[in-house]
Structures are given as C-alpha cells and as structure tokens.
Short mmCIF file of C-alpha atoms in Angstrom, two decimals:
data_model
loop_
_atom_site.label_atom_id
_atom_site.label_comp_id
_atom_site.label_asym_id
_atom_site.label_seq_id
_atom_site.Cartn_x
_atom_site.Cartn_y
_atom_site.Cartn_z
CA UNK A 1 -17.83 -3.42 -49.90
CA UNK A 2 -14.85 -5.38 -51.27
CA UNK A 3 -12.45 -3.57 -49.63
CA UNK A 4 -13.62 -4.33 -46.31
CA UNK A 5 -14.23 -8.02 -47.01
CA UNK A 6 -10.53 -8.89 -48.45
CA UNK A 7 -7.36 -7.15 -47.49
CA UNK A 8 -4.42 -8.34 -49.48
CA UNK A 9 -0.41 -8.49 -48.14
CA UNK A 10 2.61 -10.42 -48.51
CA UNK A 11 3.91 -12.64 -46.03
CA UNK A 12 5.83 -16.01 -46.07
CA UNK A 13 3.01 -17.74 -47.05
CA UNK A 14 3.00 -15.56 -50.41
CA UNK A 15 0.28 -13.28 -51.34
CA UNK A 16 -2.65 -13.35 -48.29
CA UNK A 17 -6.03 -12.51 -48.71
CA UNK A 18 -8.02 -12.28 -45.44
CA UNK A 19 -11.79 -12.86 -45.66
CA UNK A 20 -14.08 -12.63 -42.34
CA UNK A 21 -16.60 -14.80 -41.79
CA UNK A 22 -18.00 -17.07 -44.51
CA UNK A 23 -21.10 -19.43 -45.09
CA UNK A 24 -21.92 -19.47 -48.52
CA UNK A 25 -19.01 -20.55 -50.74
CA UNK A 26 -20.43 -18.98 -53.89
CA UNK A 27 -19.86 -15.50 -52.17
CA UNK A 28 -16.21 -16.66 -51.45
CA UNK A 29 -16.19 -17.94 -55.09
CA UNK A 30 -17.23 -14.20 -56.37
CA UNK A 31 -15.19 -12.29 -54.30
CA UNK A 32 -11.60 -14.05 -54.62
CA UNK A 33 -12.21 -14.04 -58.77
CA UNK A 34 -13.67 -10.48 -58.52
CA UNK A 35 -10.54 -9.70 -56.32
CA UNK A 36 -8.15 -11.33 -58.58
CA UNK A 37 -9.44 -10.19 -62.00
CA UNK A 38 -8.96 -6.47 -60.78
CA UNK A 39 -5.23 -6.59 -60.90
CA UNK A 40 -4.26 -10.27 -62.55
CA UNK A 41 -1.00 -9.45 -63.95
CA UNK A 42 -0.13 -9.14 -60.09
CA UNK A 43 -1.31 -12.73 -59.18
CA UNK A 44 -0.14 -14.55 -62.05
CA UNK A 45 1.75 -17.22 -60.59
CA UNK A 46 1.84 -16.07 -57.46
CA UNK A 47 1.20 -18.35 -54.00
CA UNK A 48 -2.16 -17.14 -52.77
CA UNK A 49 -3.32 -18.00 -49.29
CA UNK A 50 -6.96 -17.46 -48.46
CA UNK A 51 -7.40 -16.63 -44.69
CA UNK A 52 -10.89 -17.07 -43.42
CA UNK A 53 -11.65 -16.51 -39.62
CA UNK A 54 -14.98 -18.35 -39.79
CA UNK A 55 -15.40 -21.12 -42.90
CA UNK A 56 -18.64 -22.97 -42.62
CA UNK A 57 -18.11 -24.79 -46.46
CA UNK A 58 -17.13 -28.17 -47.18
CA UNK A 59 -13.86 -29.54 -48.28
CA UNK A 60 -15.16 -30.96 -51.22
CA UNK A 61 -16.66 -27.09 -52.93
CA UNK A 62 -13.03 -25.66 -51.52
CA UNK A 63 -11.15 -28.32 -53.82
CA UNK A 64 -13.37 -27.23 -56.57
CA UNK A 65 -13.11 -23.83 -55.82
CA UNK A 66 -9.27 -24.02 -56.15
CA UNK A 67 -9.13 -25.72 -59.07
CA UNK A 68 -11.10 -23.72 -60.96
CA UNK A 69 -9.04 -20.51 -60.03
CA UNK A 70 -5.69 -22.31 -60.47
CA UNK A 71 -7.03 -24.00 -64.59
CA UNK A 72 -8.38 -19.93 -65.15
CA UNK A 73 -6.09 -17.54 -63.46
CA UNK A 74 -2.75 -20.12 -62.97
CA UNK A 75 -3.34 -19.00 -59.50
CA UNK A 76 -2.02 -21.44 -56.90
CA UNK A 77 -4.65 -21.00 -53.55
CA UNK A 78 -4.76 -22.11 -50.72
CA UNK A 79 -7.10 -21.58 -47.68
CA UNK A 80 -6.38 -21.19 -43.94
CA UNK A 81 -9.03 -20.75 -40.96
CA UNK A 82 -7.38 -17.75 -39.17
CA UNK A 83 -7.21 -18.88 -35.31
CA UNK A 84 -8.29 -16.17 -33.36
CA UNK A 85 -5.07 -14.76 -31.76
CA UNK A 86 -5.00 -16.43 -28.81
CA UNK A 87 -1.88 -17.11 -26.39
CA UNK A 88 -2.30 -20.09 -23.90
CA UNK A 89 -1.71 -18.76 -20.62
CA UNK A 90 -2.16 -15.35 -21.36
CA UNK A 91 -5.28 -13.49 -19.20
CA UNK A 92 -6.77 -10.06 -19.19
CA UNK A 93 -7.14 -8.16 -15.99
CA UNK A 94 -9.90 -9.98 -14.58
CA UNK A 95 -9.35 -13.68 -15.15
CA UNK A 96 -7.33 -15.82 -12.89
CA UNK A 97 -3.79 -16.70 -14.42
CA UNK A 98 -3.25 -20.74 -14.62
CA UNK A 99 0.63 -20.70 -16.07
CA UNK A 100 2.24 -21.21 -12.88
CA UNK A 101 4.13 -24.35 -14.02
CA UNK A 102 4.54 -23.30 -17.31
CA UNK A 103 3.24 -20.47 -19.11
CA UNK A 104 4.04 -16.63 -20.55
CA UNK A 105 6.89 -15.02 -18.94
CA UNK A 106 8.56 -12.02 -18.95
CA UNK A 107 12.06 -11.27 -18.38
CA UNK A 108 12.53 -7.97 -17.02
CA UNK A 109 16.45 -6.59 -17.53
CA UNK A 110 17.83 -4.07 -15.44
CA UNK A 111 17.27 -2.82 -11.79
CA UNK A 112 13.39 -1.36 -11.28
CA UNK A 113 14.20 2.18 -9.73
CA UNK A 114 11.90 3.83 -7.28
CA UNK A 115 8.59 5.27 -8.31
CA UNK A 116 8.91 2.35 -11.77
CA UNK A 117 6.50 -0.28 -12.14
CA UNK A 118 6.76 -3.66 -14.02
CA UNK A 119 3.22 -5.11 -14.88
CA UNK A 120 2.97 -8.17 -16.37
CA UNK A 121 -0.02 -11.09 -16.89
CA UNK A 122 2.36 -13.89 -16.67
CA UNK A 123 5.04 -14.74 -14.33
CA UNK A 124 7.85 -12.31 -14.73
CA UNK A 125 11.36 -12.48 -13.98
CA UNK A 126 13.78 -9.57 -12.95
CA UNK A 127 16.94 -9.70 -13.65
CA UNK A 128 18.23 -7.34 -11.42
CA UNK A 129 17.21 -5.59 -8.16
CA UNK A 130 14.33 -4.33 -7.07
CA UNK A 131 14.76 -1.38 -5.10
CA UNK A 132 12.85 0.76 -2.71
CA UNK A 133 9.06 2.64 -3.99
CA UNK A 134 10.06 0.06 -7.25
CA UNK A 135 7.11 -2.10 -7.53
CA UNK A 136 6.61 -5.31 -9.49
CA UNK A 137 3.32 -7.30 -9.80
CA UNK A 138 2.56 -10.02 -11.72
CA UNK A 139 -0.60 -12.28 -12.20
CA UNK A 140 1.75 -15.18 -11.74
CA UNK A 141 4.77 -15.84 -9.94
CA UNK A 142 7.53 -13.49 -9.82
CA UNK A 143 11.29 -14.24 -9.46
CA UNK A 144 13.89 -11.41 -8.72
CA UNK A 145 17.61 -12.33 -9.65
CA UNK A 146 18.58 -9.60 -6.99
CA UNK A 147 17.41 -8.21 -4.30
CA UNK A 148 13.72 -6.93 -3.74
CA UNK A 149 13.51 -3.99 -1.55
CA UNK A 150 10.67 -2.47 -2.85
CA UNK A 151 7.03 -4.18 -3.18
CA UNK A 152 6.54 -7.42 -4.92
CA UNK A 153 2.65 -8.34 -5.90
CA UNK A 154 2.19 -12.01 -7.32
CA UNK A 155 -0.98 -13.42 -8.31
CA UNK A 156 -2.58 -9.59 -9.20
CA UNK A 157 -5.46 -11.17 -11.12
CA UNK A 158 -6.25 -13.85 -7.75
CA UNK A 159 -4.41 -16.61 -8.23
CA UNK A 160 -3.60 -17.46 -4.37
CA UNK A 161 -0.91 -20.62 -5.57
CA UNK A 162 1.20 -18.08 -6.99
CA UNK A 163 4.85 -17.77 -5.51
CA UNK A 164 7.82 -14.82 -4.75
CA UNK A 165 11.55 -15.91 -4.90
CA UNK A 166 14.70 -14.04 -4.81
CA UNK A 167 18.36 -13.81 -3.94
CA UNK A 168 17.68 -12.00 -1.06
CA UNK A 169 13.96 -10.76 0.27
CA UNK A 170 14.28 -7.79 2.09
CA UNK A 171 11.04 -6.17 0.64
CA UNK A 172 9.26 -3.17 1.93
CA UNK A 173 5.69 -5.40 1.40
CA UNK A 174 5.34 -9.40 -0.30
CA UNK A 175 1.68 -9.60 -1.90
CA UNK A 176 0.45 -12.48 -2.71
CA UNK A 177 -3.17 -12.46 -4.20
CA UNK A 178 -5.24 -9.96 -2.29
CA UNK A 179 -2.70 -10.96 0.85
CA UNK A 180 -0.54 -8.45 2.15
CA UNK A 181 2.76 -8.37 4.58
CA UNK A 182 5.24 -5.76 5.54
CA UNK A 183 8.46 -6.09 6.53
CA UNK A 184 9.47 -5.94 10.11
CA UNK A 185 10.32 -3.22 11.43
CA UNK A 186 13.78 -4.01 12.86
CA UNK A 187 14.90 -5.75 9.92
CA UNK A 188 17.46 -8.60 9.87
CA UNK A 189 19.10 -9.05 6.14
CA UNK A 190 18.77 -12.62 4.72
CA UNK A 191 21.55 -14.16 3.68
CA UNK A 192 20.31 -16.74 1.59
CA UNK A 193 17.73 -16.58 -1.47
CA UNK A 194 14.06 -17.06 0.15
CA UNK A 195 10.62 -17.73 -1.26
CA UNK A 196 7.22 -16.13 -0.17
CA UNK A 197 4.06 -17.87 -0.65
CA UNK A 198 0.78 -18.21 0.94
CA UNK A 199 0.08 -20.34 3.91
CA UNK A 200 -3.11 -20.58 5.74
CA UNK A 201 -3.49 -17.29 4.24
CA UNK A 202 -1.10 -15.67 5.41
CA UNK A 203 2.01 -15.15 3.69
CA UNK A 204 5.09 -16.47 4.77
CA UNK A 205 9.13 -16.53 3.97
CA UNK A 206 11.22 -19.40 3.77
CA UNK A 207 14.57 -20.09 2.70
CA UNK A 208 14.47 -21.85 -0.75
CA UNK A 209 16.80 -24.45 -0.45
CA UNK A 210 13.81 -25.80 1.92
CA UNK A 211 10.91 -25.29 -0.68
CA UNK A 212 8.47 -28.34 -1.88
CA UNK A 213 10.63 -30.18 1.36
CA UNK A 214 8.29 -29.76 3.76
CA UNK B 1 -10.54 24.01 15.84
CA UNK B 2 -8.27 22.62 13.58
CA UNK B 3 -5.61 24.28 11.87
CA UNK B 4 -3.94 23.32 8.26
CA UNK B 5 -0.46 24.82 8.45
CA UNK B 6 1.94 24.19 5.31
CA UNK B 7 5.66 23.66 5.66
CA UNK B 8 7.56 25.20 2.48
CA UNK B 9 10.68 26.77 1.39
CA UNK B 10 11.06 26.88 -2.32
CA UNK B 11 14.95 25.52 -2.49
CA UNK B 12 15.30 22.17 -2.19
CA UNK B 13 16.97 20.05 0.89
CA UNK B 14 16.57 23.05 3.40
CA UNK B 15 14.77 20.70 5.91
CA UNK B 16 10.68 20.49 5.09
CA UNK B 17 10.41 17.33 5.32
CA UNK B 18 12.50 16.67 8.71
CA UNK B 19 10.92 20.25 9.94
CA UNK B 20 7.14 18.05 9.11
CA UNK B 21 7.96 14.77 10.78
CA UNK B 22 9.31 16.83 14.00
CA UNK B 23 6.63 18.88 14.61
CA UNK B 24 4.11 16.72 13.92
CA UNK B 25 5.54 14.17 16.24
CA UNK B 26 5.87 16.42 18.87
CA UNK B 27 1.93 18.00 18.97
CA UNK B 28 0.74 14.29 18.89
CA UNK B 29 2.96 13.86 21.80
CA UNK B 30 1.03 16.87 23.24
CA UNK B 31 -2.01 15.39 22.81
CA UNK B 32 -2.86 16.76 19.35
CA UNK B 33 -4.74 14.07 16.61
CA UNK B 34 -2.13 15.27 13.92
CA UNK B 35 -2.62 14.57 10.29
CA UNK B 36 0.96 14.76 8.01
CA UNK B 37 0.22 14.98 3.88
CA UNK B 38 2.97 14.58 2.07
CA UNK B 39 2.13 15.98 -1.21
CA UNK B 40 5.57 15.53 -2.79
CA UNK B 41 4.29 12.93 -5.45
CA UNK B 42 6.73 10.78 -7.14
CA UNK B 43 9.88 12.03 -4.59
CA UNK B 44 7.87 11.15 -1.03
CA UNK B 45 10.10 11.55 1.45
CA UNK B 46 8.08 11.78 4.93
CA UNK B 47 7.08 8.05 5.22
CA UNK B 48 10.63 7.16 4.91
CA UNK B 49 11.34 10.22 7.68
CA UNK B 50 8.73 8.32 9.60
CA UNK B 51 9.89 5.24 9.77
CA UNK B 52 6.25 3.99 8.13
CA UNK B 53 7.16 3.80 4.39
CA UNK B 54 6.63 -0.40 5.00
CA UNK B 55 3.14 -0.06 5.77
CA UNK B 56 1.98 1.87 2.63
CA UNK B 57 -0.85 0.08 0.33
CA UNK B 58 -2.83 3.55 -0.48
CA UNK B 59 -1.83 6.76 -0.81
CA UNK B 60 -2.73 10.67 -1.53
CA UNK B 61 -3.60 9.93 -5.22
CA UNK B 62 -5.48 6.90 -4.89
CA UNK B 63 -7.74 8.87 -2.11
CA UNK B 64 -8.31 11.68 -5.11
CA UNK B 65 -8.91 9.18 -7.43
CA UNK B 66 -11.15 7.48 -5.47
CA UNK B 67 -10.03 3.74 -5.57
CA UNK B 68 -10.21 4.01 -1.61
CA UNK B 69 -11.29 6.34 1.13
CA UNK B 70 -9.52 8.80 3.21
CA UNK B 71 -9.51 7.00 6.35
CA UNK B 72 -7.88 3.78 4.49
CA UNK B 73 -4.73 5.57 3.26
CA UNK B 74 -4.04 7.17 6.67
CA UNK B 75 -1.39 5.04 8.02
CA UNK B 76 -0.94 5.28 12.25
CA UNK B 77 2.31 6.16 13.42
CA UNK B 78 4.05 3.50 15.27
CA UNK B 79 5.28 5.41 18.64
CA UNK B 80 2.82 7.77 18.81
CA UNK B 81 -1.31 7.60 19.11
CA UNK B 82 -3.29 10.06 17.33
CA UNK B 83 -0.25 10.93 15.02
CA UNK B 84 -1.23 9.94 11.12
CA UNK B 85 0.38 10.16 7.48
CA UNK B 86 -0.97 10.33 4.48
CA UNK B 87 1.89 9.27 1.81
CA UNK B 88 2.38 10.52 -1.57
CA UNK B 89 2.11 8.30 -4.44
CA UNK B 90 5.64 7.71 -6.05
CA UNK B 91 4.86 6.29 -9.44
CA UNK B 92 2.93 8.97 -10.53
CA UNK B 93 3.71 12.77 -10.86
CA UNK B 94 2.05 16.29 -9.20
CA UNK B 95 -0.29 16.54 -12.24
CA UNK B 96 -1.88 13.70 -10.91
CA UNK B 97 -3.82 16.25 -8.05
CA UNK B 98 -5.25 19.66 -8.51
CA UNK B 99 -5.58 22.38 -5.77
CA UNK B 100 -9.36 21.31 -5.26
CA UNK B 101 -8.81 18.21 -4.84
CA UNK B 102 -6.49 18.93 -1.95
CA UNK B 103 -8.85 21.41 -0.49
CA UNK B 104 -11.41 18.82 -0.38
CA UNK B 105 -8.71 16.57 1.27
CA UNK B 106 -7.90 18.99 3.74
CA UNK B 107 -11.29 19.81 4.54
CA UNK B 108 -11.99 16.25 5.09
CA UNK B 109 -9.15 16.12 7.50
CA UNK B 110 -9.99 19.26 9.64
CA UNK B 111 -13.35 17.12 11.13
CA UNK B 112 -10.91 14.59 12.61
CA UNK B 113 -7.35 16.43 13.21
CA UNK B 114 -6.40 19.52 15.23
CA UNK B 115 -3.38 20.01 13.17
CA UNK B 116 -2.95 19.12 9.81
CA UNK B 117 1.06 19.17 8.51
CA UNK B 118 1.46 19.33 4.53
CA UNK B 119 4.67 18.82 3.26
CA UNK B 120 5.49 20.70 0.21
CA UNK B 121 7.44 19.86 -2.53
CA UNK B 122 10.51 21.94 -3.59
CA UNK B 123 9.88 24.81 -6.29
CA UNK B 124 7.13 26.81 -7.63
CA UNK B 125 5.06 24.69 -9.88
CA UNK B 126 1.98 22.40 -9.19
CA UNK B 127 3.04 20.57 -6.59
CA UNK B 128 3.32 23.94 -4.48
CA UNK B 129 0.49 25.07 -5.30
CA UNK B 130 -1.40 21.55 -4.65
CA UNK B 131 0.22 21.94 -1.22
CA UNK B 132 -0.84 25.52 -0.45
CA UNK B 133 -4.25 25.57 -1.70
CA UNK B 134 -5.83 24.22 1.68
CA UNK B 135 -3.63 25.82 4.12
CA UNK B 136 -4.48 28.72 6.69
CA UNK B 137 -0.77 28.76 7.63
CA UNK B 138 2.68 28.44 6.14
CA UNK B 139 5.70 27.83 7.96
CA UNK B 140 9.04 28.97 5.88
CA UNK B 141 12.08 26.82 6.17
CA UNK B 142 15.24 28.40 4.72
CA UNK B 143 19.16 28.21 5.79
CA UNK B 144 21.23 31.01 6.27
CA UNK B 145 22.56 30.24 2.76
CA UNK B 146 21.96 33.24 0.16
CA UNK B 147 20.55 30.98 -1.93
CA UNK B 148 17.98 28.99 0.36
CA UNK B 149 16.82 33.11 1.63
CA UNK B 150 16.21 34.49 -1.92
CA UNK B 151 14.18 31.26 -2.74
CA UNK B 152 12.44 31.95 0.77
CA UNK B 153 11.43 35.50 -0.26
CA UNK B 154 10.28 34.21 -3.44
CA UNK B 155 7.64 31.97 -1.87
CA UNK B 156 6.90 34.47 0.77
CA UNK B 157 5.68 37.04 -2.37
CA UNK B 158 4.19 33.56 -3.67
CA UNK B 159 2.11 33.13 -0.11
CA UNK B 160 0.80 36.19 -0.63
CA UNK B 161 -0.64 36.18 -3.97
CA UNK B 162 -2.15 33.08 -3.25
CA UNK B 163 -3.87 34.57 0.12
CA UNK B 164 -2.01 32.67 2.88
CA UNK B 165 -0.97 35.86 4.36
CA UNK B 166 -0.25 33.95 7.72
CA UNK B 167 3.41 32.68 7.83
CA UNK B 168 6.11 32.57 9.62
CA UNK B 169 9.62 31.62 9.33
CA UNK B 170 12.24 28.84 10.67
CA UNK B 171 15.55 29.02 10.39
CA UNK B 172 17.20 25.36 10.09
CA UNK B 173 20.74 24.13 10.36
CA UNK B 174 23.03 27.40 12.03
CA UNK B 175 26.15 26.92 12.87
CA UNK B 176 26.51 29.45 15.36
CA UNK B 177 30.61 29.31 15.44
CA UNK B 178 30.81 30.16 11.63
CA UNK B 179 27.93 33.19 12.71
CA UNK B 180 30.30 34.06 14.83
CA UNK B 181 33.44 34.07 12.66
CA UNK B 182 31.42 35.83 10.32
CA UNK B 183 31.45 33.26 8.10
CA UNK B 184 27.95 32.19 7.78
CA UNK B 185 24.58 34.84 7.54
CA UNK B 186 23.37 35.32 11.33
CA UNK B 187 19.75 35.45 12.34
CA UNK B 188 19.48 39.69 11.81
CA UNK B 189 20.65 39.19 8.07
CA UNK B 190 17.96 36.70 7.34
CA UNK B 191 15.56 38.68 9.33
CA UNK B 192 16.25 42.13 7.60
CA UNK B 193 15.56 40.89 4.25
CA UNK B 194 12.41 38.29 5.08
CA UNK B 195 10.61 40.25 7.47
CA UNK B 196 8.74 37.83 8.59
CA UNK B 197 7.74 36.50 11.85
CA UNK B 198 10.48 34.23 12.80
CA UNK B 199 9.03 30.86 14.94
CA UNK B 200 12.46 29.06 15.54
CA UNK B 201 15.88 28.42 14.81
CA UNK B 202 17.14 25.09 14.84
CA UNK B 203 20.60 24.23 15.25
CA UNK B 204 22.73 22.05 12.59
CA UNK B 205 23.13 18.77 14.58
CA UNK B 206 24.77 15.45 13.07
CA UNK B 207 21.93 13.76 15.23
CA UNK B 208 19.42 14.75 12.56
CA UNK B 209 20.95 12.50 10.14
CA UNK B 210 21.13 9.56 11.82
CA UNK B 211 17.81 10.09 13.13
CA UNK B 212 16.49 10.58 9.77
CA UNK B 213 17.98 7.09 8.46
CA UNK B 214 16.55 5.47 11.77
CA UNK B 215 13.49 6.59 10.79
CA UNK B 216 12.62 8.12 14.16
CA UNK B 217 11.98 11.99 14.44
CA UNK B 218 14.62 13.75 16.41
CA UNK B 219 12.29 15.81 19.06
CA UNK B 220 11.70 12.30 20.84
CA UNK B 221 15.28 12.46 21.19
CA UNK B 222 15.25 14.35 24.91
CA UNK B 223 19.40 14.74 24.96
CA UNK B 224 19.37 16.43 21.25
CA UNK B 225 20.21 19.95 20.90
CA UNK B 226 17.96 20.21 17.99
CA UNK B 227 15.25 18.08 19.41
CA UNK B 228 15.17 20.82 22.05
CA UNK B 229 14.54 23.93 19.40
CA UNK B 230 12.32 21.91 17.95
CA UNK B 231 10.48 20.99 20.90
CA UNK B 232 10.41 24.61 21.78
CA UNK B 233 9.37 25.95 18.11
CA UNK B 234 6.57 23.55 18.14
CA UNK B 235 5.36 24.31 22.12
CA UNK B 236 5.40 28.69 20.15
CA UNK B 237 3.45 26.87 16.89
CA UNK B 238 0.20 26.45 19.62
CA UNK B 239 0.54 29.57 21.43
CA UNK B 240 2.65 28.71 24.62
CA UNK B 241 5.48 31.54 25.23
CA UNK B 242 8.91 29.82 25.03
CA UNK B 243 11.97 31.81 24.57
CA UNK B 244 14.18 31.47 21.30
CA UNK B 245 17.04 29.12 22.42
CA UNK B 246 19.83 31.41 23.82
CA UNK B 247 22.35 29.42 20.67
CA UNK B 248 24.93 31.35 22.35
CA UNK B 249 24.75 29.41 25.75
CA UNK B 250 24.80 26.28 23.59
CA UNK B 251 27.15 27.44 21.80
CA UNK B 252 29.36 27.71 25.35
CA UNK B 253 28.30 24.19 26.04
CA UNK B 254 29.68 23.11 22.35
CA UNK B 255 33.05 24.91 23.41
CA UNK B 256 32.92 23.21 27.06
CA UNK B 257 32.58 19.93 25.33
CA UNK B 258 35.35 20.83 22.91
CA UNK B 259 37.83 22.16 25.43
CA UNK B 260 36.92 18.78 27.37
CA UNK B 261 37.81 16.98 24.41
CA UNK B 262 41.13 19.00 24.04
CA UNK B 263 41.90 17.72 27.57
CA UNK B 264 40.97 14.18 26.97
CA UNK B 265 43.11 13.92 23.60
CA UNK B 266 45.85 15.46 25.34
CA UNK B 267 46.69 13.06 27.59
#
C-alpha cells in the first residue's frame, strides 16, 4: 500500500516524504508522482525532501528523476538516505560501553533519595548527593558532585576501565564492573574528593588530587 | 523443629524492628541458627538495626524473582555465628511479593533455621499479610499508648482470621514512674483489653537509641536494663521459666541512682 510506503510531515527541511527501502528507481518514480498528484495544490511550490533509509539507484536516474518532477509539478525535491538513528557511544544492555573519554552523559540534578535509582548507558553525573538505599549505576563512569552514601555501580554493562569520583566517598558499596566493595565497618569520613577504580581487580579508593600520578 | 514466629503491631514505630534484631541476636547467642526476614519492602529497616545494611547485593525480592538463590541473599551477621538476614528490597514496593511466595520462602528457611524472625511492616495491607502468611507464631508489640493498643487489638482480630491463633504480646517502652503517677496505661490496662498472653515488658531505655544508630542490638549490651527484659523475654520465647522483671525493683534502682545524683549535684 501507499500509505505504508510514504508518510508525509513538515519539518525544517520543508515537506518530508519518507520511503523505506528502495532498488528500483522506477517504483520511486511512481510512487512520489502518484503521491504528489493526489493532493498537488498542497505541493505546489513547496520544498520536498525525499527520505530513503536504503537507496540502491544511481545519481545520475535521481537527477533525472528530480527534474522531471520539478519541469511537471514545480516541485522542488530533494533526496536524503535516512541514517539509521544511531548515537555514538550509546549501548544497549548487553554491549560493553567505550565513551569513557568522551561519550553520552547524563547529568542527574538533585539529591537521589533512598529506595531511587538513576540508570543510565553512559557516564552520568549527579549533581547532588547520593544518599543511603539511593543507588546509581552507570555503564560508564559516574561522578557525584556530593556525597555518595548509598551504592554507586560503574561499568553495569562490563566495562572494567570505568571510574567513581566524588566530593566525598563514604558509600555503603563502590561497584565497578561485576567488582564489588563495602564500606568498612568503622567508618572514617574523607575529607577530600576520592576516586574508585579497579586495581588488580579489586577496587580501590584514592584521593583524586593523586589520580593518573601514580 | 523450627519455628517461624512473626513480630507485628499494626501502628507504626512501636518497636518491631528493634524487638526483631534483639531477639534474634540473642537465640543465635543461645545457640539457635536464626533466620531474620525483613519484609518491609521499600522502608527496610532491620539491616540498618543490624549494623549489615553495607553488605547487601541481593535481597527478599530478587530471591522471589529468582535472579539469585536463597542462600545468596542471606547475609551473616558480623558478631554472631549462625545469626542471618534476609533484607528487603528498597526500590521496589510490597506488591512486589505475594503471600505464597513468602510461604515458599519460609518453608525454604525452616530446613536450615530453628527460628525464623519476620519483621512486619506497619498497617494492614499487603505487606502484613506477605509477612503473616508463613508464620506459626506472632509476637504483638504495642506501647501503653491508646493508640499503639487499639491498633494491637486490631491485628490480634486480624491474626485470627488469618489462622495464626498462636500469639502473644510484648509490651515495649514503660515508663514505670509515669505508671505510677498514673500518667501512663500500666500493664493490667493493656492486659484487660488484649487478653492475650503477655511474653515481656521491656522498659523505655535511652540505650536503645544509641544502640540502634550503632548498629549493634541492645541484648549484647550485659549492663542495659532493657537488654536484660529482653534477654529474659527471649530465654520465655523457647520455653525456659523466667520471671517478668520485677520493673518496680528497677524502678527503686532508677530512684537510687536519682537520689545519688541529687547528692552529687548538690555539692
């Protein structure tokens, strides 16, 4: 059916026709007139971009294509492969995040309460506490402009590289990866903002005025 | 023989949860494998009462859910051997466990405990019923606050519908000089209205607090006044014949330490 073949809406690039996958560009050719012809007073001089996740046609048939619908219809058209919506950096559940460096972050505002959880496939950032039962986890590293009391989980999805900072680290458990450490139990309060990250697998806590030093 | 006993009240911030952590401290110190559920999910309490809430990676409703087994979410206690909690979960709510599900839990317990304490969340709803549905036994905590007794005899009617016709009752925090000014409900009140089996009174004691905050039950505590009742409510809970504390000796004691005070100040 037509209908599921084109879709039609407005956007900055003017009127937008999105077509799935196409080979042959007489089918295009059919269905963009076909489409346009139904309701031509409404293209008439309009800016009409031709989105096409898959175009296997060469330049040369496009160009013709377009002219010919520009000299019979006066419509202007243009054609753009659709890239399949995909953010660098980004991972599902199951895939090992790579955007420690640089990649998608989240900025969490606001203190995460007991019994809340912040999930995120990216690093995230807190601005605010973390306080006891709160737990954030991340599948990269996580930074807490506060204090963390609660649990902290970096690297969720496996990445062991993957790094816990904050003002002050006085967290009921640091996980790193599939590592985990509590805190002990006669707890001194640190002073100074600290870093966890993964040594010889275990994880350890270091002030961060001494990190990438030694 | 292993024995599921419930800890309940109705009214909220009578003492379950402190009641839980000191009895079950105390039979492990007996030489009882003790099993504590806290089923209060989303507002856990007991591993916090514990001291243990750092060492938490599973809890009740990953265990019903299945993404680990029951021996895996039992966290050891860190004085005692043969003591054990089982947490709550706190980002999720009581809908997240049924009554058969707990059953099965508790069932599963009773091949490796002798006792098995359940903490029960304030009120009526799910979470009460979650927390009743595997018990032989209910303990009732109230205070000698009107409110904290009517809620008491609500859950004793409760008990009873649901078939846990074995209960008994503890009265927490008395104050035995306002009992005796009149000014707070004495033991015979409570007792004429509940009439119920009555397993212990424990004295109000500032003790409790701090202990609570440490993280370390009160009953290990050997100079407590409350330690003691509890000690001695816990030693009646398995069948050995203790007197009720005589609260009025203590309460001479109190008024030696007072009038000692009095003399102290005064010079």
């Amino acid at each position: 059916m037509l209908n599921d073949y084109v879709k039609i809406h407005g956007s900055k690039d003017g009127l937008v026709i999105i077509a799935s996958d196409v080979s042959d560009i007489n089918v295009l050719r059919e269905k963009i007139i076909n489409r346009i012809e139904r309701s031509l007073t409404f293209f008439k001089g309009a800016q009409l971009t031709v989105k096409v996740r898959n175009l296997n046609v060469d330049e040369k048939s496009l160009d013709q294509l377009k002219e010919l619908i520009l000299e019979n219809y006066g419509v202007n058209v243009r054609f753009k492969k659709i890239q399949d919506r995909h953010l660098k950096n980004v991972t599902g559940e199951n895939a090992i995040f790579d955007g420690l460096d640089e990649g998608m972050t989240k900025f969490y505002n606001g203190t995460v309460r007991s019994g809340q959880v912040i999930k995120y496939y990216g690093n995230l950032v807190v601005l605010g506490d973390v306080n006891p039962g709160g737990i954030v986890q991340a599948s990269g590293n996580i930074v807490i402009m506060g204090t963390l009391r609660g649990i902290a989980h970096a690297g969720i999805s496996g990445n062991i590289d993957s790094i816990i900072a904050a003002s002050k680290i006085n967290a009921m458990q640091l996980r790193i990866s599939n590592i985990i450490s509590r805190s002990p139990d006669n707890d001194i309060e640190a002073l100074y903002p600290e870093i966890a990250l993964v040594k010889k697998n275990k994880i350890i806590v270091k002030p961060l005025y001494l990190y990438g030093k030694i | 023989m292993s024995e599921v006993i419930v800890i309940t009240s109705g009214k909220g911030g009578v003492g379950k949860t402190t009641t839980t952590a000191n009895i079950g401290t105390y039979l492990s110190m007996k030489g009882f494998k003790t099993a504590l559920v806290d089923t209060d999910i989303g507002l856990r309490n007991l591993d916090v009462v514990m001291g243990l809430e750092n060492r938490i990676v599973y809890d009740l409703v990953d265990v019903v859910e299945g993404q680990c087994r029951l021996k895996q979410a039992l966290i050891k206690d860190k004085r005692f051997d043969g003591l054990y909690l089982l947490p709550a979960a706190q980002t999720r709510d009581k809908t997240a466990v049924n009554p058969e599900q707990m059953r099965a839990i508790t069932d599963e317990l009773r091949q490796d405990f002798d006792y098995i304490l359940i903490d029960c969340p304030a009120g009526i709803e799910q979470g009460f019923k979650n927390a009743i549905a595997g018990a032989d036994k209910a303990l009732v905590v109230t205070t000698p606050e009107v409110s904290a007794v009517r809620d008491a005899d609500r859950i004793i009617g409760l008990l009873e519908a649901s078939d846990v016709r074995d209960h008994m009752l503890i009265i927490n925090r008395i104050k035995m000089d306002m009992v005796k000014r009149g000014d707070m409900m004495n033991i015979d009140d409570i007792m004429d209205i509940l009439a119920i089996d009555l397993l212990g009174v424990i004295p109000d004691d500032e003790n409790i607090v701090i202990s609570t905050n440490k993280g370390e039950p009160i009953v290990v505590d050997e100079k407590s006044l409350a330690g003691q009742a509890y000690r001695n409510l816990t030693q009646r809970l398995i069948g050995e014949d203790v007197p009720l504390i005589n609260l009025d000796i203590n309460y001479g004691i109190l008024d030696k330490l007072k009038n000692l005070f009095k003399i102290s100040s005064s010079r």
